[in-house]
Coordinates of C-alpha atoms and ligand atoms in Angstrom, one line a residue:
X1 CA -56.7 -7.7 5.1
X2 CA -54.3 -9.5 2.5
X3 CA -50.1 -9.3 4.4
X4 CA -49.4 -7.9 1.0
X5 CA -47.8 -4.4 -0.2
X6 CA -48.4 -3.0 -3.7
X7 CA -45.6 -0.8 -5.0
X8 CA -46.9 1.7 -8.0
X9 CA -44.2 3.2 -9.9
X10 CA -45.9 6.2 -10.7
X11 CA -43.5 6.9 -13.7
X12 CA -44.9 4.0 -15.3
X13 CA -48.0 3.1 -13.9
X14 CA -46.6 -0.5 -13.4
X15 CA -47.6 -2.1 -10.2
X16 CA -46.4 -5.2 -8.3
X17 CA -48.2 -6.9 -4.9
X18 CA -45.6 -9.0 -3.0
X19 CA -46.2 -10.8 -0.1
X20 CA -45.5 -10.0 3.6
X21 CA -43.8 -12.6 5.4
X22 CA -42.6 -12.3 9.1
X23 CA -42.3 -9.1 8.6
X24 CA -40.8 -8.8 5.8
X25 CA -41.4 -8.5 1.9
X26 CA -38.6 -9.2 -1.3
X27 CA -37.0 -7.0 -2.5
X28 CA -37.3 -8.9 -6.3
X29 CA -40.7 -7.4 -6.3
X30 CA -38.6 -4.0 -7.0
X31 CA -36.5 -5.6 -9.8
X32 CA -40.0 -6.7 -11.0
X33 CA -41.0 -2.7 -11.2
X34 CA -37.6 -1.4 -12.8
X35 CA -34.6 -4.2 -12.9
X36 CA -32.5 -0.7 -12.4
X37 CA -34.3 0.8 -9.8
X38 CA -32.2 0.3 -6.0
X39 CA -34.1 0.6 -2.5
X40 CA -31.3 3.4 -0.6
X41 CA -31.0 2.1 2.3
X42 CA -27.6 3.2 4.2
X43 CA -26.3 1.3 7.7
X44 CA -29.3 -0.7 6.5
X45 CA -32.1 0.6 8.6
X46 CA -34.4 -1.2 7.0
X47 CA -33.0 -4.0 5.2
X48 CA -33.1 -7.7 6.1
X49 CA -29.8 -9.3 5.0
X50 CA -30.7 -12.8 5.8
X51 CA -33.2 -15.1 7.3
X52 CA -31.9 -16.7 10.4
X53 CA -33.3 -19.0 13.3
X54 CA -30.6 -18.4 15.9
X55 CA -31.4 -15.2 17.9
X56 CA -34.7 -13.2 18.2
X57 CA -35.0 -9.7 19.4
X58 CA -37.7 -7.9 19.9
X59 CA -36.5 -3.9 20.6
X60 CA -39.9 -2.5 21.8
X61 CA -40.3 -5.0 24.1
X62 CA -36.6 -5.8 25.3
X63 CA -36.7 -9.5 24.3
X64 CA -33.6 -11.2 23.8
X65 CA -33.7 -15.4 22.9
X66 CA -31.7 -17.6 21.8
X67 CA -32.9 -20.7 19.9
X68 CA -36.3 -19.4 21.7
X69 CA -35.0 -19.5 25.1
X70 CA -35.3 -16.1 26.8
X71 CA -32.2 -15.1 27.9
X72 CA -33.3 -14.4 31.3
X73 CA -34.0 -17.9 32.2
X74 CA -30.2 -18.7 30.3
X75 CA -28.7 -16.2 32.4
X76 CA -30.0 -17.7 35.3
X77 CA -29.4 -21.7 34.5
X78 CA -27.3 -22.3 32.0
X79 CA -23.4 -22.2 31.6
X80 CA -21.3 -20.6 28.2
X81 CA -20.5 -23.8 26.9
X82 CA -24.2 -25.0 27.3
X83 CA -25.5 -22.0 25.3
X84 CA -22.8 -22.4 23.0
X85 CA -23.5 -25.8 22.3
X86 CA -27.2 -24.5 21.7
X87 CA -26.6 -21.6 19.6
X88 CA -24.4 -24.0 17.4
X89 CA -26.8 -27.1 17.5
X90 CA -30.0 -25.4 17.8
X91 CA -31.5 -27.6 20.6
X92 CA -30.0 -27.7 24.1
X93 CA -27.7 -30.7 24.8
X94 CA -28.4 -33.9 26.8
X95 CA -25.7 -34.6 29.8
X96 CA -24.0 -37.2 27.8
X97 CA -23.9 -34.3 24.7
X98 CA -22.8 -31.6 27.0
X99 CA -19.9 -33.5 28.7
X100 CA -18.7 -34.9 25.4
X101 CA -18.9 -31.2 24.5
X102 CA -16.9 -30.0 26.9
X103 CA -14.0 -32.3 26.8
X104 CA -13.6 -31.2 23.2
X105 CA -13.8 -27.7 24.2
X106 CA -11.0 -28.8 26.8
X107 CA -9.0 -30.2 25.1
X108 CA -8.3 -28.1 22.3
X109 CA -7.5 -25.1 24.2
X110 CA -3.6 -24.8 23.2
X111 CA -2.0 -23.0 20.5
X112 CA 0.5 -23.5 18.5
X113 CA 3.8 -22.7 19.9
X114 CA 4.7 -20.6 17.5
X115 CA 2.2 -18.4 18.4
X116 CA 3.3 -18.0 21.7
X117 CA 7.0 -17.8 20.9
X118 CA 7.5 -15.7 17.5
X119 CA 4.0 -14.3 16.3
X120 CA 3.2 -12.6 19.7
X121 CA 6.7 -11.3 19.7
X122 CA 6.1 -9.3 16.4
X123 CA 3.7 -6.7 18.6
X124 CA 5.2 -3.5 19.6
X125 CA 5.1 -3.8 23.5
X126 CA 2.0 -1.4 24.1
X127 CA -0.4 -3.3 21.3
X128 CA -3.5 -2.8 22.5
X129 CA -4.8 -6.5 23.3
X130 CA -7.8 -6.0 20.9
X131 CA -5.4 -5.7 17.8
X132 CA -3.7 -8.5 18.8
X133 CA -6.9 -10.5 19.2
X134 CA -7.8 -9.9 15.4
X135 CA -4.0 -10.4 14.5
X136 CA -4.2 -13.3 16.1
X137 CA -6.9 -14.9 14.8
X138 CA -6.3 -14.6 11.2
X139 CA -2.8 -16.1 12.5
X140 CA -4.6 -18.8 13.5
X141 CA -6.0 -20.0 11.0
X142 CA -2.8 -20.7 8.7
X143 CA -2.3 -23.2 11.0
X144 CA -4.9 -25.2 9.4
X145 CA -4.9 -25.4 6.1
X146 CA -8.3 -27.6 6.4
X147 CA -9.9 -24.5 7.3
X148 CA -10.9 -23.7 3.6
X149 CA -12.1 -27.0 3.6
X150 CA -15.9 -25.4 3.9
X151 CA -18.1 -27.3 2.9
X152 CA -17.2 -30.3 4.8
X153 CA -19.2 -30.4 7.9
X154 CA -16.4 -32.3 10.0
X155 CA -13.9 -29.9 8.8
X156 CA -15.9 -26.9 9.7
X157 CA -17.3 -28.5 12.7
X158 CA -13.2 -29.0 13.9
X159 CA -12.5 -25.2 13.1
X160 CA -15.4 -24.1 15.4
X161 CA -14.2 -26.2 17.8
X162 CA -10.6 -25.0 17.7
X163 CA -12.0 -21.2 17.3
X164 CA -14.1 -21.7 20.4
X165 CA -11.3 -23.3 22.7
X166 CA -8.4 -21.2 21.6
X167 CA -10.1 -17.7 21.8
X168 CA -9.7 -17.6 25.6
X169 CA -6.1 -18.8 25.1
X170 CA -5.3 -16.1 22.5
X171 CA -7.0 -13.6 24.4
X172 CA -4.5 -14.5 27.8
X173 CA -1.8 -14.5 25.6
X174 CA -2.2 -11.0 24.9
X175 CA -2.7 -9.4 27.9
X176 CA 0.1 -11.3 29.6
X177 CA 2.3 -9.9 26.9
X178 CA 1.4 -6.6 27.4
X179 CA 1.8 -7.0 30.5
X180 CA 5.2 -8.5 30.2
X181 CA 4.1 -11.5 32.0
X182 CA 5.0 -15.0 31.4
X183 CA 2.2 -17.1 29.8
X184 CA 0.4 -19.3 31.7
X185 CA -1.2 -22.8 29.6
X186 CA -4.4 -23.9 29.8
X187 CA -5.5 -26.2 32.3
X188 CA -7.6 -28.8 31.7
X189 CA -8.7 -29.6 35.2
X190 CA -11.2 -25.9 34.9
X191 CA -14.1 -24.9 33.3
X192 CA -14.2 -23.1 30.0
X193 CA -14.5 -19.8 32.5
X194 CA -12.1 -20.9 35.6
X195 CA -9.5 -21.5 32.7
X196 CA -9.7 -18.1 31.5
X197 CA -9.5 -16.4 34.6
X198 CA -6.6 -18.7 35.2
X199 CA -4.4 -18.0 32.0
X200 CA -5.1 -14.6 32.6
X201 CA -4.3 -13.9 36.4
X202 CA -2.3 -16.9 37.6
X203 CA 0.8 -15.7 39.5
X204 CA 2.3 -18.4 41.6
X205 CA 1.5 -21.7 42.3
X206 CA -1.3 -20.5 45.0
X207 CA -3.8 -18.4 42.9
X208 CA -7.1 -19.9 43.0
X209 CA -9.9 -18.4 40.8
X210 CA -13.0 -17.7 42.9
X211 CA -16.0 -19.2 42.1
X212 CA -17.9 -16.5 42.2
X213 CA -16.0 -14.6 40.1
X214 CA -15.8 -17.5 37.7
X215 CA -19.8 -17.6 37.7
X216 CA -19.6 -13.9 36.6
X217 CA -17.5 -14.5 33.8
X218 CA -19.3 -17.6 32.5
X219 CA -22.5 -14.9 32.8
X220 CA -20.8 -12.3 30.5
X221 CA -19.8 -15.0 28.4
X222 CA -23.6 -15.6 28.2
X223 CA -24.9 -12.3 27.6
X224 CA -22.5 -11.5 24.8
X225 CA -22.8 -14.6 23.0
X226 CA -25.0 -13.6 20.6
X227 CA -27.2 -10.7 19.0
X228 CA -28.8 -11.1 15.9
X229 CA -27.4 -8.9 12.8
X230 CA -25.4 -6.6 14.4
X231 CA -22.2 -4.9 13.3
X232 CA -19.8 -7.5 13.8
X233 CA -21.5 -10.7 12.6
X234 CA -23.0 -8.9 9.9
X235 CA -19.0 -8.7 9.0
X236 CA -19.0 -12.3 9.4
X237 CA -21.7 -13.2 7.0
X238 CA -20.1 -10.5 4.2
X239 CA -17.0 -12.6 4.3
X240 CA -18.1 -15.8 4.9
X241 CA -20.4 -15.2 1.7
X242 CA -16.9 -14.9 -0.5
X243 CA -16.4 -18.6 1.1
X244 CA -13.3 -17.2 3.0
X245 CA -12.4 -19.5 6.1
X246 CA -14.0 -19.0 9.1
X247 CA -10.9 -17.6 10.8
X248 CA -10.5 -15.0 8.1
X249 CA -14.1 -14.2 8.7
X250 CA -13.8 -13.9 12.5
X251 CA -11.2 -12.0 12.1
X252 CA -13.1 -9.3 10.2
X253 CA -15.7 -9.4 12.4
X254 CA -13.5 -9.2 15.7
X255 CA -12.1 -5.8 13.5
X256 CA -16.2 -4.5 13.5
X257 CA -16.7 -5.3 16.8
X258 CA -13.4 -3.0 18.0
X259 CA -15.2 0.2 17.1
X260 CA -16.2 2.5 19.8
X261 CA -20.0 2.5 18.5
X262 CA -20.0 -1.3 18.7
X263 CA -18.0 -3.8 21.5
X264 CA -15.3 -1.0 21.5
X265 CA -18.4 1.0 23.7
X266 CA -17.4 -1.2 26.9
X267 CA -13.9 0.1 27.5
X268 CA -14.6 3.9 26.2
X269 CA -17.9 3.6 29.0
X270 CA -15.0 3.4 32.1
X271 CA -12.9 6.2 30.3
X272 CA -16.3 8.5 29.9
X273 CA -16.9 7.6 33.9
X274 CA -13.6 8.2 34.5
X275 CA -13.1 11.5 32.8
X276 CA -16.2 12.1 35.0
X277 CA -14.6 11.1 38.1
X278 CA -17.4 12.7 40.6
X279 CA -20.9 12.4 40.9
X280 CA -21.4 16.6 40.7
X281 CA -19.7 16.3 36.9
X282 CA -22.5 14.2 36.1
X283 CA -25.5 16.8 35.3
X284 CA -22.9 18.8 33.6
X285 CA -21.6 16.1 31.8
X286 CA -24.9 15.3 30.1
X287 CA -25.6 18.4 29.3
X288 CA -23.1 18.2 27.1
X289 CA -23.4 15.4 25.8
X290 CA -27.3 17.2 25.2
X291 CA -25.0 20.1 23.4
X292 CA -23.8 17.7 21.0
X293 CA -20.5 17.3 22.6
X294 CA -19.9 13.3 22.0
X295 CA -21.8 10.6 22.9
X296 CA -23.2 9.2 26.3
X297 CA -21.5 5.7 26.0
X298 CA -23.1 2.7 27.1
X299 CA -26.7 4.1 26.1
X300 CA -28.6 3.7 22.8
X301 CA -28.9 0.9 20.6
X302 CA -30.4 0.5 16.8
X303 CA -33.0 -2.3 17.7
X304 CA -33.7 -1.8 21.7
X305 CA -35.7 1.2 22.3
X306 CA -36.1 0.2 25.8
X307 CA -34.2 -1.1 28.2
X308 CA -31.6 -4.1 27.0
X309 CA -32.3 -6.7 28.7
X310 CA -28.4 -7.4 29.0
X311 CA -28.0 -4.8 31.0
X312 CA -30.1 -5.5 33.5
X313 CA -29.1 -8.8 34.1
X314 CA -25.4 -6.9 34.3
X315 CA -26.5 -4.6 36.2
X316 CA -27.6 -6.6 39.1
X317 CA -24.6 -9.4 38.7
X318 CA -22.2 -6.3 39.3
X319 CA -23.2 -6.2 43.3
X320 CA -23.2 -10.0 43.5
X321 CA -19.1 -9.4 42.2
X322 CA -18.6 -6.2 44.4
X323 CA -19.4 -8.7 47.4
X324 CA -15.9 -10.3 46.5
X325 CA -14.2 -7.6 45.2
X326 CA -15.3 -4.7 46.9
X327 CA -17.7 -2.1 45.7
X328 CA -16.3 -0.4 41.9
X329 CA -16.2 3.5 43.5
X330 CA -17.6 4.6 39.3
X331 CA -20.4 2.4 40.1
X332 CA -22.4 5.5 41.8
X333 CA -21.6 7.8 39.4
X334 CA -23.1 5.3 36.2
X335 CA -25.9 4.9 38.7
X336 CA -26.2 8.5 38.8
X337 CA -25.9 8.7 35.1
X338 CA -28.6 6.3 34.6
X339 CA -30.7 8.1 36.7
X340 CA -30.2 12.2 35.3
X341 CA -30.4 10.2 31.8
X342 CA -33.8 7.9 31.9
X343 CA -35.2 11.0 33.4
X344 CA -34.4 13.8 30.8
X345 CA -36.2 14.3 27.8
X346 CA -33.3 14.5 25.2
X347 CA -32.7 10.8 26.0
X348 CA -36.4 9.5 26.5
X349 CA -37.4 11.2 22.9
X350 CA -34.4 9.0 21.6
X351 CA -35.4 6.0 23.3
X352 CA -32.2 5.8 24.9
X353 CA -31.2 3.5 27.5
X354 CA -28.2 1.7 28.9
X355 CA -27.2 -1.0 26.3
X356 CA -25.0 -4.5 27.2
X357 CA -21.7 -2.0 27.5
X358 CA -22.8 0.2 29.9
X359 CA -22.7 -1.7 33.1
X360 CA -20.2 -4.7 32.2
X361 CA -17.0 -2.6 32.3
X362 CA -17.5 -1.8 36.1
X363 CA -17.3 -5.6 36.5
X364 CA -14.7 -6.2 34.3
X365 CA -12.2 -3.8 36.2
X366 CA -13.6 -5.6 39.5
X367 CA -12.1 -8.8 38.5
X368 CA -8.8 -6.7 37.6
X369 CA -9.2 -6.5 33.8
X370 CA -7.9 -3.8 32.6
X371 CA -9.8 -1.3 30.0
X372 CA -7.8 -2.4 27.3
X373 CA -9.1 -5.8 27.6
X374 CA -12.5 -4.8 27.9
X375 CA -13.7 -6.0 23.8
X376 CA -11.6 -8.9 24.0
X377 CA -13.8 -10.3 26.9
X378 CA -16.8 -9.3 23.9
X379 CA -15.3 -10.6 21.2
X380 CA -14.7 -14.6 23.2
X381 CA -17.9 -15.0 23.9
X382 CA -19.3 -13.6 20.1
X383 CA -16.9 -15.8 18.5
X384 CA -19.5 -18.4 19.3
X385 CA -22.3 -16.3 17.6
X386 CA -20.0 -15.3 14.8
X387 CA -19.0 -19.1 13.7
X388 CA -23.1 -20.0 14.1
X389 CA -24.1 -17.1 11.5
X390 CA -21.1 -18.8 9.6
X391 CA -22.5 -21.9 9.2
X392 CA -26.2 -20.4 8.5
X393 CA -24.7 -18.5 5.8
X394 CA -23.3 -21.2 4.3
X395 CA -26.2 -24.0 4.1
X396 CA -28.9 -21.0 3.3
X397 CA -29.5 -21.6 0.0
X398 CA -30.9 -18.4 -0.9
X399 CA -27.2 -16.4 0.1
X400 CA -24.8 -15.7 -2.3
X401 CA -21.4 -13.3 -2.1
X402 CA -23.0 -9.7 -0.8
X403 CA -22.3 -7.3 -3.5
X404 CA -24.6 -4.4 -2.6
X405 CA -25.4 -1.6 -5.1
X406 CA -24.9 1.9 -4.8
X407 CA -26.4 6.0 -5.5
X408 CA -23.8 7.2 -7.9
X409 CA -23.2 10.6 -7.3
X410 CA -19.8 11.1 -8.3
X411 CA -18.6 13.1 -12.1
X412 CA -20.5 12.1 -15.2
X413 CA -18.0 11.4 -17.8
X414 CA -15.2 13.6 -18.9
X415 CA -11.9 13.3 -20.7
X416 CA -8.4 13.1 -19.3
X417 CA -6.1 16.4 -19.3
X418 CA -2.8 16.7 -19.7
X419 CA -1.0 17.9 -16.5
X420 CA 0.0 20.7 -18.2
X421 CA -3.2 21.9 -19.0
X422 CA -4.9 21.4 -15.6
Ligands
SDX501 C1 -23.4 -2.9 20.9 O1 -26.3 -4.1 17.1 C2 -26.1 -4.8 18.2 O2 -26.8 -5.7 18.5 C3 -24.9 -4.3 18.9 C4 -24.7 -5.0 20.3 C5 -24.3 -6.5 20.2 O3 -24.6 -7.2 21.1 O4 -23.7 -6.9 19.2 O5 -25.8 -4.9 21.1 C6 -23.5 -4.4 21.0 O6 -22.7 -2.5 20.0 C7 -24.1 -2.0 21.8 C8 -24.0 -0.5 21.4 C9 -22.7 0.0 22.0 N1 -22.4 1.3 21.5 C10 -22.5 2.4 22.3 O7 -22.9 2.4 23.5 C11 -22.0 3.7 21.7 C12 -23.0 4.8 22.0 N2 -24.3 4.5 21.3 C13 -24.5 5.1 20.0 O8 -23.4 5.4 19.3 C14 -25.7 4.6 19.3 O9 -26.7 4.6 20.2 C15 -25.6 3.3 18.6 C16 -24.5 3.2 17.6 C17 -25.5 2.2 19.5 C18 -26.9 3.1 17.7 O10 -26.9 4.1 16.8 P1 -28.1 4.4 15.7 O11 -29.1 3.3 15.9 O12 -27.4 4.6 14.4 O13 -28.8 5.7 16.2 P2 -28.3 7.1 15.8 O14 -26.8 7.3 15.9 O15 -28.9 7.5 14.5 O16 -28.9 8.0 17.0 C19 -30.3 8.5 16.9 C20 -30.2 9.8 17.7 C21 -29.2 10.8 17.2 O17 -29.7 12.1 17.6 P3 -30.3 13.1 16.5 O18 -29.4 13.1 15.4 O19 -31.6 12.4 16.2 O20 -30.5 14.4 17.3 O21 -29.9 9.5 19.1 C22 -28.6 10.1 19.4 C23 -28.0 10.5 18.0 O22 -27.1 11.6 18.2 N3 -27.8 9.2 20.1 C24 -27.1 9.5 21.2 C25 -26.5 8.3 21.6 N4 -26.9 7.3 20.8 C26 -27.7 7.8 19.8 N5 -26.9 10.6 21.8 C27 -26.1 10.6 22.9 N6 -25.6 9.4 23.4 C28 -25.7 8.3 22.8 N7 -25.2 7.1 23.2

């Protein structure tokens, strides 16, 4: 059996056979048919925007890999700057690569002073952190006027850089102003994670991060580093395919990833368990969420129909963090939610499941992150899977600027009135 399709348009009789490749066949064979005629295809259910070698998933079967490497082995032996480095460079990097890699990463980790001093000033004193973190990395960006500098690989290869050391540093910078702390700099004597932790929490000259809390982080890092053409990076491929700068693009896809039905799903999950509170709510609380009454957050995804395998990995991290911190008291009741969920047919006929937000928040607000902060510990991490879609986008030659069509189904034409005879 040929991988072919054969359209008919029946209006015409015309037929075209196009070829099925990976899965997928071009849409040109429509334009082929009728040069007018549009597939509908809204949210883009069934649309493939791009060809792209970096992340596989595989939603039946809960497989998540980057480069080809199953997540579950990264999880397990690799660092965030390691998968970074092979999510950028396609291949995993020798010692010599890796350490080279991470001074870079090191060493570019401060910002500009005048982000510190007068942008972050400009925020009303509740911003929430995550409108800060897309303020500021648009900000960023006219710091470097090389950034439009595109097409030159050293230019763009210096932006990433910058982009990937200065998103933890931005993202410190605005939760210590909401918190009305002072800022603490980067240090260069701690990992990418330890660094973090650091800017963030630091108060006195004896804090310590602990390295198992550290080893958490770097594992979130991990497991949000990437995913394929979701929301947010297929933000970053629409603006990257105008040939805007990559932090103009970030920044646009740090604004998709805020929403509540994408990275913003972390931080409403501890709100929904909050609002909760006790593990006899939870039967009632499903059933209505069953009664259409909102959305049971953390669960259901557009390509996993089964379990993602994020959150299983997250799932079992959270006890190895409770051991330091001391159990999270909501844990029981997402257990419990879990459990009434997976079990009741409402969910099951949806294939829904817990997804990469239902779990992390619980370990989040164990290593004294606020809710608040919760899609700006996403969006660090994805700012590594944003800038390697960037640079996809940019050498594939079959892309061009995204300029979709559209089902008109607005007024035919008709003549202007006269106010005074409407
Ligand atoms: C992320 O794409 C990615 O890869 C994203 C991400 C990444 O790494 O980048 O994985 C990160 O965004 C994870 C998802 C986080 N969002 C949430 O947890 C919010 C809650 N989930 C839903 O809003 C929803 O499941 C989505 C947005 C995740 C997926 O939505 P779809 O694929 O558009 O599915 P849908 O809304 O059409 O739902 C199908 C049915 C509907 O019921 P019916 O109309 O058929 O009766 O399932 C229902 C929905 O009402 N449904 C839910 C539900 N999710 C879907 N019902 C209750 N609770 C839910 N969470």
């Amino acid at each position: 059996m040929a991988d072919t399709i054969t359209l008919i348009d029946d209006r015409t009789g015309k037929t075209v056979t196009v070829a099925i490749n990976d899965g997928v066949f071009n849409s040109s064979a429509l334009r082929e048919l009728d040069p007018d005629l549009r597939m509908y295809d809204p949210a883009f259910l069934s649309t493939a925007a791009c060809s792209s070698s970096i992340t596989y998933l595989d939603g039946e079967a809960g497989i998540l890999r980057y480069r080809g490497y199953p997540i579950e082995q990264l999880a397990e032996k690799s660092t965030f700057l390691e998968v970074a480095y092979l999510l950028l460079n396609g291949e995993l990097p020798t010692a010599d690569e890796l350490d080279e890699w991470a001074f870079d990463v090191t060493h570019h980790t401060f910002i500009h002073e005048n982000m510190r001093k007068r942008f972050v000033d400009g925020f009303h004193y509740d911003a929430h952190p995550m409108g800060m973190f897309v303020s500021s990395v648009a900000a960023l960006g006219t710091f470097y006027p090389d950034a439009k500098d595109i097409f030159n690989k050293q230019s763009l290869d210096r932006q990433t850089l910058r982009l990937i050391a200065k998103v933890p540093t931005l993202a410190a910078m605005a939760y210590r102003f909401s918190m009305g702390l002072p800022f603490v700099y980067p240090d260069n004597s701690l990992s990418y994670s330890e660094n973090f932790l650091n800017m963030m929490f630091k108060v006195g000259d004896d804090y310590k991060v602990d390295p198992v809390l550290a080893r958490a982080m770097d594992l979130l890092f991990i497991l949000h580093a990437d995913h394929e053409q979701n929301c947010g990076t297929t933000a970053m491929r629409v603006v990257a395919s105008s040939q805007s700068d990559p932090y103009s693009a970030a920044a646009g896809a740090a604004s998709a990833l805020y929403g509540p039905l994408h990275g913003g799903a972390n931080e409403a999950v501890l709100h929904m368990l909050r609002e909760i509170g006790t593990l006899e709510n939870v039967p009632a609380f499903v059933q209505s969420v069953k009664d259409g009454n909102g959305k049971l957050m953390g669960f259901g995804h557009r390509v996993y129909k089964n379990y993602d395998p994020r959150a299983t990995i997250i799932k079992k991290a959270a006890y190895e963090v409770f051991e330091v911190t001391g159990k999270n008291p909501l844990l029981d009741i997402a257990l419990k939610l879990e459990q009434t969920a997976v079990e009741d047919e409402y969910f099951i006929s949806r294939k829904l499941y817990p997804n990469v937000d239902f779990y992390s928040g619980l370990i989040y607000e164990a290593l004294g992150f606020p809710a608040e902060m919760f899609t700006v510990l996403f969006a660090i991490p994805r700012t590594v899977g944003w800038l390697t879609h960037y640079a996809e986008l940019l050498s594939d030659k079959e892309q061009k600027i995204s300029r979709p069509r559209q089902r008109y189904t607005g007024a035919s034409e008709r003549n202007y009135t006269k106010i005074e005879a409407r």
